[in-house]
Amino acid sequence: MRKSLKFLTTWIGCVVALEVLVLALALLFLGIGRRVVLSRNWREAQGTVLAVDRKNHLSVTVGYPVGAKMIEQTFQGSYRRVGDLVQVYYCPDDPSLSDMENPSASLRHEVGLLLLTGVMLGTFLGVAIWLYAVSEAHTWPWFSFRPTPRLAILVISLGVLIGIASSLVSDRAGARLWIAHGLVISGTILLCTRVLNLAPEISWSEFVKSRISGIGMLLVVIGQIVWWR
């Protein structure tokens, strides 16, 4: 019972800490604060797609009228074509603050994804800390800890899954996107399968020399190239 309470406390602490970190990073680097402002006060206008750049995260440049002015903004994650008419939601106080999706629904969706990311990362961190504390408590100080291939690959795989989920949500579904992510997921599965079938203390050189590991890493690299080309 005491161990269960300790694990629960560790898990809650990790989840709360990661939630705060993820939301703080989103406010600083992802512009969530500006989207909150837009979700509170917006107007609608019909815009026209002026340019398309498929190599830049499926970005489109849209022109839309605000009074007597024509505003141009670039949005990502759209399969629109030049000349398509789109609905634009903009802030009347700052017309350059805009979105192609309903601001309230878009904000709820993003916050939900961020909360899910925080829970996943916090859970993984909590489990890792608990297992480490149980099995390695005698090796204090903790900075003597060295990441094994198993731990590193599992952490990276979690990040890959979160990144793919976020990309599919924000960039929509397209043939090249599915092919690229399919290759990355396949390579990640091979790497995880290989590392879980090996002894926990296996060295990095032994892991890298494995044929399955090489194929897995190759699939991940090809998937990234397919997506970015």
Coordinates of N, CA and C in Angstrom, one line a residue:
M1 N 0.8 -1.2 0.0 CA 0.0 0.0 0.0 C 0.9 1.3 0.0
R2 N 1.9 1.2 0.9 CA 2.8 2.4 0.9 C 3.5 2.6 -0.4
K3 N 3.9 1.5 -1.0 CA 4.6 1.7 -2.3 C 3.7 2.2 -3.4
S4 N 2.4 1.8 -3.4 CA 1.4 2.3 -4.3 C 1.2 3.8 -4.1
L5 N 1.2 4.3 -2.9 CA 1.0 5.7 -2.6 C 2.2 6.5 -3.0
K6 N 3.4 5.9 -2.8 CA 4.6 6.6 -3.3 C 4.6 6.7 -4.8
F7 N 4.2 5.6 -5.5 CA 4.2 5.7 -6.9 C 3.2 6.7 -7.4
L8 N 2.0 6.7 -6.8 CA 0.9 7.6 -7.2 C 1.4 9.1 -7.0
T9 N 2.1 9.3 -5.9 CA 2.6 10.7 -5.6 C 3.6 11.1 -6.6
T10 N 4.5 10.2 -7.0 CA 5.5 10.4 -8.0 C 4.9 10.7 -9.3
W11 N 3.9 9.9 -9.7 CA 3.2 10.1 -11.0 C 2.5 11.4 -11.1
I12 N 1.8 11.7 -10.0 CA 1.0 13.0 -10.0 C 2.0 14.2 -10.1
G13 N 3.1 14.1 -9.3 CA 4.1 15.2 -9.4 C 4.7 15.4 -10.8
C14 N 5.1 14.2 -11.4 CA 5.6 14.3 -12.8 C 4.7 14.8 -13.8
V15 N 3.4 14.4 -13.7 CA 2.4 14.8 -14.7 C 2.2 16.4 -14.5
V16 N 2.0 16.8 -13.3 CA 1.8 18.2 -13.0 C 3.0 19.1 -13.5
A17 N 4.2 18.6 -13.2 CA 5.4 19.3 -13.7 C 5.5 19.4 -15.2
L18 N 5.2 18.2 -15.8 CA 5.3 18.2 -17.3 C 4.2 19.0 -17.9
E19 N 3.0 19.0 -17.3 CA 1.9 19.8 -17.9 C 2.3 21.3 -17.8
V20 N 2.8 21.7 -16.7 CA 3.3 23.2 -16.6 C 4.3 23.5 -17.6
L21 N 5.3 22.6 -17.7 CA 6.4 22.8 -18.7 C 5.9 22.9 -20.1
V22 N 5.0 21.9 -20.5 CA 4.5 21.9 -21.9 C 3.7 23.1 -22.2
L23 N 2.8 23.5 -21.3 CA 2.0 24.7 -21.5 C 2.8 26.0 -21.5
A24 N 3.9 26.0 -20.7 CA 4.8 27.2 -20.7 C 5.5 27.3 -22.0
L25 N 6.0 26.2 -22.5 CA 6.7 26.2 -23.8 C 5.8 26.6 -24.9
A26 N 4.5 26.1 -24.8 CA 3.5 26.5 -25.8 C 3.2 28.0 -25.8
L27 N 3.2 28.6 -24.7 CA 2.9 30.0 -24.6 C 4.1 30.8 -25.1
L28 N 5.3 30.3 -24.9 CA 6.5 31.0 -25.3 C 6.8 30.8 -26.8
F29 N 6.6 29.6 -27.3 CA 7.1 29.3 -28.7 C 6.0 29.0 -29.7
L30 N 4.8 28.6 -29.2 CA 3.8 28.1 -30.2 C 2.7 29.2 -30.4
G31 N 2.8 30.3 -29.7 CA 1.8 31.4 -29.9 C 0.4 31.1 -29.3
I32 N 0.3 30.2 -28.3 CA -0.9 29.9 -27.7 C -1.6 31.2 -27.1
G33 N -0.8 32.1 -26.5 CA -1.3 33.3 -26.0 C -2.1 34.1 -27.0
R34 N -1.5 34.2 -28.2 CA -2.2 35.0 -29.3 C -3.5 34.3 -29.7
R35 N -3.5 33.0 -29.7 CA -4.7 32.3 -30.0 C -5.8 32.4 -29.0
V36 N -5.4 32.6 -27.7 CA -6.4 32.8 -26.7 C -7.0 34.2 -26.9
V37 N -6.2 35.2 -27.3 CA -6.8 36.5 -27.6 C -7.7 36.4 -28.8
L38 N -7.4 35.7 -29.8 CA -8.2 35.6 -31.0 C -9.5 34.9 -30.7
S39 N -9.5 33.9 -29.8 CA -10.7 33.1 -29.5 C -11.7 33.9 -28.7
R40 N -11.2 35.0 -28.1 CA -12.1 35.8 -27.3 C -12.9 36.9 -28.1
N41 N -12.3 37.2 -29.3 CA -12.9 38.3 -30.1 C -12.4 38.1 -31.5
W42 N -13.3 37.8 -32.4 CA -12.9 37.6 -33.8 C -14.0 38.1 -34.8
R43 N -13.6 38.3 -36.0 CA -14.6 38.6 -37.1 C -14.3 37.6 -38.2
E44 N -15.2 37.5 -39.1 CA -15.0 36.5 -40.2 C -14.9 37.3 -41.5
A45 N -14.1 36.8 -42.4 CA -13.9 37.4 -43.8 C -13.6 36.2 -44.8
Q46 N -14.0 36.4 -46.0 CA -13.8 35.4 -47.0 C -12.4 35.8 -47.7
G47 N -11.5 34.9 -47.7 CA -10.2 35.1 -48.3 C -10.0 34.3 -49.5
T48 N -8.9 34.6 -50.2 CA -8.5 33.8 -51.4 C -7.1 33.3 -51.3
V49 N -6.8 32.1 -51.6 CA -5.5 31.5 -51.6 C -4.7 32.2 -52.7
L50 N -3.6 32.8 -52.3 CA -2.7 33.5 -53.3 C -1.5 32.7 -53.7
A51 N -1.0 31.9 -52.8 CA 0.2 31.1 -53.1 C 0.2 29.8 -52.2
V52 N 0.9 28.8 -52.7 CA 1.0 27.5 -52.0 C 2.4 27.1 -52.0
D53 N 2.9 26.7 -50.8 CA 4.3 26.2 -50.7 C 4.2 24.8 -50.0
R54 N 4.2 23.7 -50.8 CA 4.0 22.4 -50.2 C 5.3 22.0 -49.4
K55 N 6.4 22.6 -49.7 CA 7.7 22.2 -49.0 C 7.8 22.8 -47.7
N56 N 6.9 23.8 -47.4 CA 7.0 24.5 -46.1 C 5.8 24.1 -45.2
H57 N 5.7 22.9 -44.9 CA 4.6 22.4 -44.0 C 3.2 22.7 -44.6
L58 N 3.1 22.5 -45.9 CA 1.8 22.7 -46.6 C 1.3 24.1 -46.4
S59 N 2.1 25.1 -46.4 CA 1.7 26.4 -46.1 C 1.0 27.1 -47.3
V60 N 0.0 27.9 -47.0 CA -0.7 28.7 -48.0 C -0.7 30.1 -47.6
T61 N -0.6 31.0 -48.6 CA -0.7 32.5 -48.3 C -2.1 32.9 -48.8
V62 N -2.8 33.5 -47.8 CA -4.2 33.9 -48.1 C -4.4 35.4 -47.9
G63 N -5.1 36.0 -48.9 CA -5.4 37.4 -48.8 C -6.9 37.6 -48.4
Y64 N -7.2 38.5 -47.5 CA -8.6 38.7 -47.0 C -8.8 40.2 -46.7
P65 N -10.0 40.7 -47.0 CA -10.2 42.1 -46.8 C -10.6 42.4 -45.4
V66 N -10.0 43.5 -44.8 CA -10.4 44.1 -43.5 C -10.7 45.5 -43.8
G67 N -11.9 45.9 -43.9 CA -12.3 47.3 -44.2 C -11.8 47.6 -45.7
A68 N -11.0 48.6 -45.8 CA -10.5 49.0 -47.1 C -9.1 48.3 -47.4
K69 N -8.6 47.6 -46.5 CA -7.3 47.0 -46.6 C -7.4 45.5 -47.0
M70 N -6.3 45.1 -47.7 CA -6.2 43.7 -48.0 C -5.0 43.1 -47.2
I71 N -5.3 42.2 -46.3 CA -4.3 41.6 -45.4 C -3.8 40.2 -46.0
E72 N -2.5 40.0 -46.0 CA -2.0 38.7 -46.4 C -1.4 38.0 -45.3
Q73 N -1.8 36.7 -45.1 CA -1.2 35.9 -44.0 C -0.9 34.5 -44.5
T74 N 0.1 33.9 -43.9 CA 0.5 32.5 -44.3 C 0.0 31.6 -43.2
F75 N -0.6 30.5 -43.6 CA -1.2 29.5 -42.7 C -0.5 28.1 -43.1
Q76 N -0.3 27.3 -42.1 CA 0.2 26.0 -42.4 C -0.8 24.9 -42.2
G77 N -0.5 23.7 -42.9 CA -1.4 22.6 -42.7 C -2.6 22.7 -43.5
S78 N -2.5 23.0 -44.8 CA -3.7 23.1 -45.7 C -3.4 22.5 -47.0
Y79 N -4.4 21.8 -47.6 CA -4.2 21.3 -49.0 C -5.0 22.1 -50.0
R80 N -5.2 23.4 -49.7 CA -5.9 24.3 -50.6 C -5.0 24.6 -51.8
R81 N -5.7 25.0 -52.9 CA -5.0 25.4 -54.1 C -5.1 26.9 -54.4
V82 N -4.3 27.4 -55.2 CA -4.3 28.8 -55.6 C -5.7 29.1 -56.2
G83 N -6.3 30.2 -55.7 CA -7.6 30.6 -56.2 C -8.8 30.1 -55.3
D84 N -8.5 29.1 -54.4 CA -9.6 28.6 -53.6 C -10.1 29.7 -52.6
L85 N -11.4 29.7 -52.4 CA -11.9 30.7 -51.4 C -12.0 30.0 -50.0
V86 N -11.5 30.7 -49.0 CA -11.5 30.1 -47.6 C -12.0 31.1 -46.6
Q87 N -12.5 30.6 -45.5 CA -13.0 31.4 -44.4 C -11.9 31.8 -43.5
V88 N -11.7 33.1 -43.2 CA -10.6 33.5 -42.3 C -11.3 34.2 -41.1
Y89 N -10.7 33.8 -39.9 CA -11.2 34.4 -38.7 C -10.0 35.3 -38.2
Y90 N -10.3 36.6 -38.0 CA -9.3 37.6 -37.6 C -9.7 38.4 -36.4
C91 N -8.7 38.9 -35.7 CA -9.0 39.8 -34.6 C -9.2 41.2 -35.1
P92 N -10.3 41.9 -34.7 CA -10.5 43.2 -35.2 C -9.5 44.3 -34.7
D93 N -8.9 44.0 -33.5 CA -7.9 44.9 -33.0 C -6.6 44.7 -33.7
D94 N -6.3 43.5 -34.2 CA -5.1 43.2 -34.9 C -5.4 42.2 -36.0
P95 N -5.7 42.8 -37.2 CA -6.2 41.9 -38.3 C -5.1 40.9 -38.7
S96 N -3.8 41.1 -38.4 CA -2.8 40.1 -38.8 C -2.9 38.9 -37.9
L97 N -3.6 39.0 -36.8 CA -3.8 37.8 -35.9 C -5.1 37.1 -36.4
S98 N -4.8 36.0 -37.1 CA -5.9 35.3 -37.8 C -5.7 33.8 -37.8
D99 N -6.8 33.1 -38.3 CA -6.7 31.6 -38.4 C -7.7 31.2 -39.5
M100 N -7.5 30.0 -40.0 CA -8.4 29.5 -41.0 C -9.5 28.5 -40.4
E101 N -9.3 28.3 -39.1 CA -10.3 27.4 -38.4 C -10.9 28.3 -37.3
N102 N -12.1 27.8 -36.9 CA -12.8 28.5 -35.8 C -11.9 28.6 -34.6
P103 N -11.6 29.9 -34.1 CA -10.6 30.0 -33.0 C -10.9 29.3 -31.8
S104 N -12.2 29.3 -31.3 CA -12.5 28.6 -30.1 C -12.3 27.1 -30.2
A105 N -12.8 26.5 -31.3 CA -12.6 25.1 -31.5 C -11.2 24.7 -31.7
S106 N -10.4 25.5 -32.4 CA -9.0 25.3 -32.6 C -8.2 25.3 -31.3
L107 N -8.6 26.3 -30.5 CA -7.9 26.5 -29.2 C -8.2 25.3 -28.3
R108 N -9.4 24.9 -28.2 CA -9.8 23.7 -27.4 C -9.0 22.5 -27.9
H109 N -8.9 22.3 -29.2 CA -8.2 21.1 -29.7 C -6.7 21.2 -29.4
E110 N -6.1 22.3 -29.5 CA -4.7 22.4 -29.2 C -4.4 22.2 -27.8
V111 N -5.2 22.9 -26.9 CA -5.0 22.7 -25.5 C -5.2 21.2 -25.1
G112 N -6.2 20.6 -25.6 CA -6.4 19.2 -25.3 C -5.2 18.3 -25.8
L113 N -4.6 18.6 -26.9 CA -3.4 17.9 -27.4 C -2.2 18.2 -26.5
L114 N -2.1 19.4 -26.0 CA -1.0 19.7 -25.1 C -1.1 19.0 -23.8
L115 N -2.4 19.0 -23.2 CA -2.6 18.3 -22.0 C -2.3 16.8 -22.1
L116 N -2.7 16.2 -23.2 CA -2.5 14.8 -23.5 C -1.0 14.5 -23.5
T117 N -0.2 15.4 -24.2 CA 1.2 15.3 -24.3 C 1.8 15.4 -22.9
G118 N 1.4 16.3 -22.1 CA 1.9 16.4 -20.7 C 1.6 15.1 -19.9
V119 N 0.4 14.6 -20.0 CA 0.1 13.3 -19.3 C 1.0 12.2 -19.8
M120 N 1.2 12.1 -21.1 CA 2.0 11.0 -21.6 C 3.5 11.1 -21.1
L121 N 4.0 12.3 -21.3 CA 5.4 12.5 -20.9 C 5.6 12.4 -19.4
G122 N 4.6 12.9 -18.6 CA 4.6 12.8 -17.1 C 4.5 11.3 -16.7
T123 N 3.7 10.6 -17.3 CA 3.5 9.1 -17.0 C 4.8 8.4 -17.3
F124 N 5.4 8.6 -18.4 CA 6.7 8.0 -18.8 C 7.8 8.4 -17.8
L125 N 7.9 9.7 -17.5 CA 8.9 10.1 -16.5 C 8.7 9.5 -15.1
G126 N 7.4 9.5 -14.7 CA 7.1 8.9 -13.4 C 7.5 7.4 -13.3
V127 N 7.1 6.7 -14.3 CA 7.5 5.2 -14.3 C 9.0 5.1 -14.4
A128 N 9.7 5.9 -15.2 CA 11.1 5.8 -15.3 C 11.8 6.1 -13.9
I129 N 11.3 7.1 -13.3 CA 11.9 7.5 -12.0 C 11.6 6.4 -10.9
W130 N 10.4 5.9 -11.0 CA 10.1 4.9 -10.0 C 10.9 3.6 -10.2
L131 N 11.0 3.2 -11.4 CA 11.8 2.0 -11.7 C 13.3 2.2 -11.4
Y132 N 13.8 3.4 -11.7 CA 15.2 3.7 -11.4 C 15.4 3.7 -9.9
A133 N 14.5 4.4 -9.1 CA 14.6 4.5 -7.7 C 14.6 3.1 -7.0
V134 N 13.7 2.2 -7.6 CA 13.6 0.9 -7.0 C 14.9 0.0 -7.2
S135 N 15.3 0.1 -8.5 CA 16.4 -0.8 -8.9 C 17.8 -0.2 -8.7
E136 N 17.9 1.1 -8.6 CA 19.2 1.7 -8.6 C 19.4 2.7 -7.4
A137 N 18.7 2.5 -6.4 CA 18.7 3.5 -5.3 C 20.1 3.5 -4.6
H138 N 20.8 2.3 -4.7 CA 22.1 2.2 -4.1 C 23.2 2.8 -4.9
T139 N 23.0 3.3 -6.0 CA 24.0 3.9 -6.9 C 24.1 5.4 -6.8
W140 N 23.5 6.0 -5.7 CA 23.6 7.4 -5.5 C 25.1 7.9 -5.5
P141 N 25.5 9.0 -6.1 CA 24.6 10.0 -6.7 C 24.0 9.6 -8.1
W142 N 22.9 10.1 -8.4 CA 22.2 9.7 -9.7 C 22.9 10.1 -10.9
F143 N 23.8 11.1 -10.8 CA 24.5 11.6 -12.0 C 25.4 10.5 -12.6
S144 N 25.6 9.4 -11.8 CA 26.4 8.3 -12.3 C 25.7 7.5 -13.3
F145 N 24.4 7.8 -13.4 CA 23.5 7.0 -14.3 C 23.9 7.2 -15.8
R146 N 23.9 6.1 -16.5 CA 24.2 6.2 -18.0 C 23.1 5.6 -18.8
P147 N 22.6 6.3 -19.7 CA 21.4 5.8 -20.5 C 21.8 4.6 -21.3
T148 N 21.0 3.6 -21.2 CA 21.2 2.3 -22.0 C 20.5 2.5 -23.3
P149 N 20.8 1.7 -24.3 CA 20.0 1.7 -25.6 C 18.5 1.5 -25.4
R150 N 18.2 0.6 -24.4 CA 16.7 0.3 -24.2 C 16.0 1.6 -23.7
L151 N 16.6 2.3 -22.7 CA 15.9 3.5 -22.2 C 15.9 4.6 -23.3
A152 N 17.0 4.8 -24.0 CA 17.1 5.8 -25.0 C 16.1 5.6 -26.1
I153 N 16.0 4.4 -26.6 CA 15.2 4.1 -27.7 C 13.7 4.2 -27.3
L154 N 13.3 3.8 -26.1 CA 12.0 3.9 -25.7 C 11.6 5.4 -25.5
V155 N 12.5 6.2 -25.0 CA 12.2 7.6 -24.8 C 12.0 8.3 -26.2
I156 N 12.9 8.0 -27.1 CA 12.8 8.6 -28.4 C 11.6 8.1 -29.1
S157 N 11.2 6.9 -29.0 CA 10.0 6.3 -29.6 C 8.7 7.1 -29.1
L158 N 8.7 7.4 -27.8 CA 7.6 8.1 -27.3 C 7.5 9.5 -27.9
G159 N 8.7 10.1 -28.0 CA 8.7 11.4 -28.7 C 8.2 11.4 -30.1
V160 N 8.6 10.3 -30.8 CA 8.2 10.1 -32.2 C 6.7 10.0 -32.4
L161 N 6.1 9.2 -31.5 CA 4.7 9.0 -31.5 C 3.9 10.3 -31.2
I162 N 4.4 11.0 -30.3 CA 3.8 12.3 -30.0 C 3.9 13.3 -31.2
G163 N 5.1 13.3 -31.8 CA 5.3 14.2 -32.9 C 4.4 13.8 -34.1
I164 N 4.3 12.5 -34.4 CA 3.5 12.0 -35.5 C 2.0 12.4 -35.2
A165 N 1.5 12.2 -34.0 CA 0.2 12.5 -33.7 C -0.1 14.0 -33.9
S166 N 0.8 14.8 -33.4 CA 0.7 16.3 -33.6 C 0.7 16.7 -35.0
S167 N 1.6 16.0 -35.8 CA 1.7 16.4 -37.2 C 0.4 16.0 -38.0
L168 N -0.1 14.8 -37.7 CA -1.4 14.4 -38.4 C -2.5 15.3 -38.0
V169 N -2.6 15.8 -36.8 CA -3.6 16.7 -36.4 C -3.5 18.0 -37.0
S170 N -2.3 18.6 -37.1 CA -2.1 19.9 -37.6 C -2.0 20.0 -39.1
D171 N -1.4 19.0 -39.8 CA -1.1 19.1 -41.2 C -2.2 18.4 -42.1
R172 N -3.2 17.8 -41.5 CA -4.2 17.0 -42.2 C -3.6 15.7 -42.8
A173 N -4.4 15.0 -43.5 CA -3.9 13.7 -44.0 C -3.7 13.8 -45.5
G174 N -2.5 13.5 -45.9 CA -2.1 13.4 -47.4 C -1.3 12.2 -47.7
A175 N -1.3 11.8 -48.9 CA -0.6 10.6 -49.3 C 0.8 10.6 -48.8
R176 N 1.6 11.6 -49.2 CA 3.0 11.7 -48.8 C 3.2 11.7 -47.3
L177 N 2.3 12.4 -46.6 CA 2.3 12.4 -45.1 C 2.2 11.0 -44.5
W178 N 1.2 10.2 -45.0 CA 1.0 8.9 -44.5 C 2.1 8.0 -44.8
I179 N 2.7 8.1 -46.0 CA 3.8 7.3 -46.4 C 5.0 7.6 -45.5
A180 N 5.3 8.8 -45.3 CA 6.4 9.2 -44.5 C 6.3 8.7 -43.1
H181 N 5.1 9.0 -42.5 CA 4.9 8.6 -41.1 C 4.8 7.0 -41.0
G182 N 4.4 6.4 -42.0 CA 4.4 4.9 -42.0 C 5.8 4.3 -42.0
L183 N 6.7 5.0 -42.7 CA 8.1 4.5 -42.7 C 8.7 4.8 -41.4
V184 N 8.4 5.9 -40.8 CA 9.0 6.3 -39.5 C 8.5 5.3 -38.4
I185 N 7.2 5.1 -38.4 CA 6.6 4.2 -37.4 C 7.1 2.8 -37.6
S186 N 7.3 2.3 -38.8 CA 7.8 1.0 -39.1 C 9.2 0.8 -38.5
G187 N 10.1 1.9 -38.8 CA 11.4 1.8 -38.3 C 11.5 1.9 -36.8
T188 N 10.6 2.7 -36.2 CA 10.6 2.8 -34.7 C 10.2 1.5 -34.1
I189 N 9.2 0.8 -34.7 CA 8.7 -0.5 -34.2 C 9.9 -1.5 -34.3
L190 N 10.6 -1.5 -35.4 CA 11.8 -2.4 -35.5 C 12.8 -2.1 -34.4
L191 N 13.1 -0.9 -34.2 CA 14.1 -0.5 -33.2 C 13.6 -0.9 -31.8
C192 N 12.3 -0.7 -31.5 CA 11.8 -1.1 -30.2 C 11.8 -2.6 -30.0
T193 N 11.4 -3.3 -31.0 CA 11.4 -4.7 -31.0 C 12.8 -5.3 -30.7
R194 N 13.8 -4.7 -31.4 CA 15.1 -5.2 -31.3 C 15.7 -4.9 -29.9
V195 N 15.5 -3.7 -29.4 CA 16.1 -3.3 -28.1 C 15.4 -4.1 -26.9
L196 N 14.1 -4.4 -27.1 CA 13.4 -5.1 -26.0 C 13.8 -6.6 -26.0
N197 N 14.3 -7.1 -27.1 CA 14.7 -8.5 -27.2 C 16.1 -8.7 -26.8
L198 N 16.9 -7.6 -26.5 CA 18.2 -7.7 -26.1 C 18.3 -7.5 -24.6
A199 N 19.4 -7.9 -24.0 CA 19.6 -7.7 -22.6 C 19.7 -6.2 -22.2
P200 N 19.1 -5.8 -21.1 CA 19.0 -4.4 -20.7 C 20.4 -3.7 -20.6
E201 N 21.5 -4.5 -20.3 CA 22.8 -3.9 -20.2 C 23.6 -3.9 -21.5
I202 N 23.0 -4.2 -22.6 CA 23.8 -4.3 -23.8 C 24.4 -3.0 -24.2
S203 N 25.6 -3.0 -24.8 CA 26.3 -1.8 -25.2 C 25.7 -1.2 -26.4
W204 N 26.0 0.1 -26.6 CA 25.5 0.8 -27.8 C 26.1 0.2 -29.1
S205 N 27.4 -0.2 -29.0 CA 28.0 -0.8 -30.2 C 27.3 -2.1 -30.7
E206 N 27.0 -2.9 -29.7 CA 26.3 -4.1 -30.1 C 24.9 -3.9 -30.7
F207 N 24.2 -2.9 -30.1 CA 22.9 -2.5 -30.6 C 23.0 -2.0 -32.1
V208 N 23.9 -1.1 -32.3 CA 24.0 -0.4 -33.6 C 24.5 -1.4 -34.7
K209 N 25.3 -2.4 -34.3 CA 25.8 -3.4 -35.3 C 24.7 -4.4 -35.7
S210 N 23.5 -4.4 -35.0 CA 22.5 -5.3 -35.4 C 21.8 -5.0 -36.7
R211 N 21.5 -6.0 -37.6 CA 20.9 -5.7 -38.9 C 19.5 -5.1 -38.7
I212 N 18.8 -5.6 -37.8 CA 17.4 -5.1 -37.6 C 17.5 -3.6 -37.1
S213 N 18.5 -3.3 -36.3 CA 18.6 -1.9 -35.9 C 19.0 -1.0 -37.1
G214 N 19.9 -1.5 -37.9 CA 20.2 -0.7 -39.1 C 19.0 -0.5 -40.1
I215 N 18.2 -1.5 -40.3 CA 17.0 -1.4 -41.1 C 16.1 -0.4 -40.5
G216 N 15.9 -0.5 -39.2 CA 15.0 0.4 -38.5 C 15.4 1.9 -38.6
M217 N 16.7 2.1 -38.4 CA 17.2 3.5 -38.5 C 17.1 4.0 -40.0
L218 N 17.3 3.1 -40.9 CA 17.2 3.5 -42.4 C 15.8 3.9 -42.7
L219 N 14.8 3.1 -42.2 CA 13.4 3.5 -42.5 C 13.0 4.8 -41.9
V220 N 13.5 5.1 -40.7 CA 13.3 6.4 -40.0 C 13.8 7.5 -40.9
V221 N 15.1 7.4 -41.3 CA 15.7 8.4 -42.1 C 15.0 8.6 -43.5
I222 N 14.6 7.5 -44.1 CA 13.9 7.6 -45.4 C 12.6 8.3 -45.2
G223 N 11.9 8.0 -44.1 CA 10.6 8.6 -43.8 C 10.8 10.1 -43.6
Q224 N 11.8 10.5 -42.9 CA 12.1 12.0 -42.8 C 12.3 12.7 -44.1
I225 N 13.1 12.0 -45.0 CA 13.4 12.5 -46.3 C 12.2 12.7 -47.1
V226 N 11.3 11.7 -47.1 CA 10.1 11.7 -47.9 C 9.2 12.9 -47.4
W227 N 9.2 13.1 -46.1 CA 8.3 14.2 -45.6 C 8.9 15.6 -46.0
W228 N 10.2 15.7 -45.9 CA 10.7 17.1 -46.0 C 11.0 17.4 -47.5
R229 N 11.1 16.5 -48.4 CA 11.3 16.8 -49.8 C 10.1 17.5 -50.4

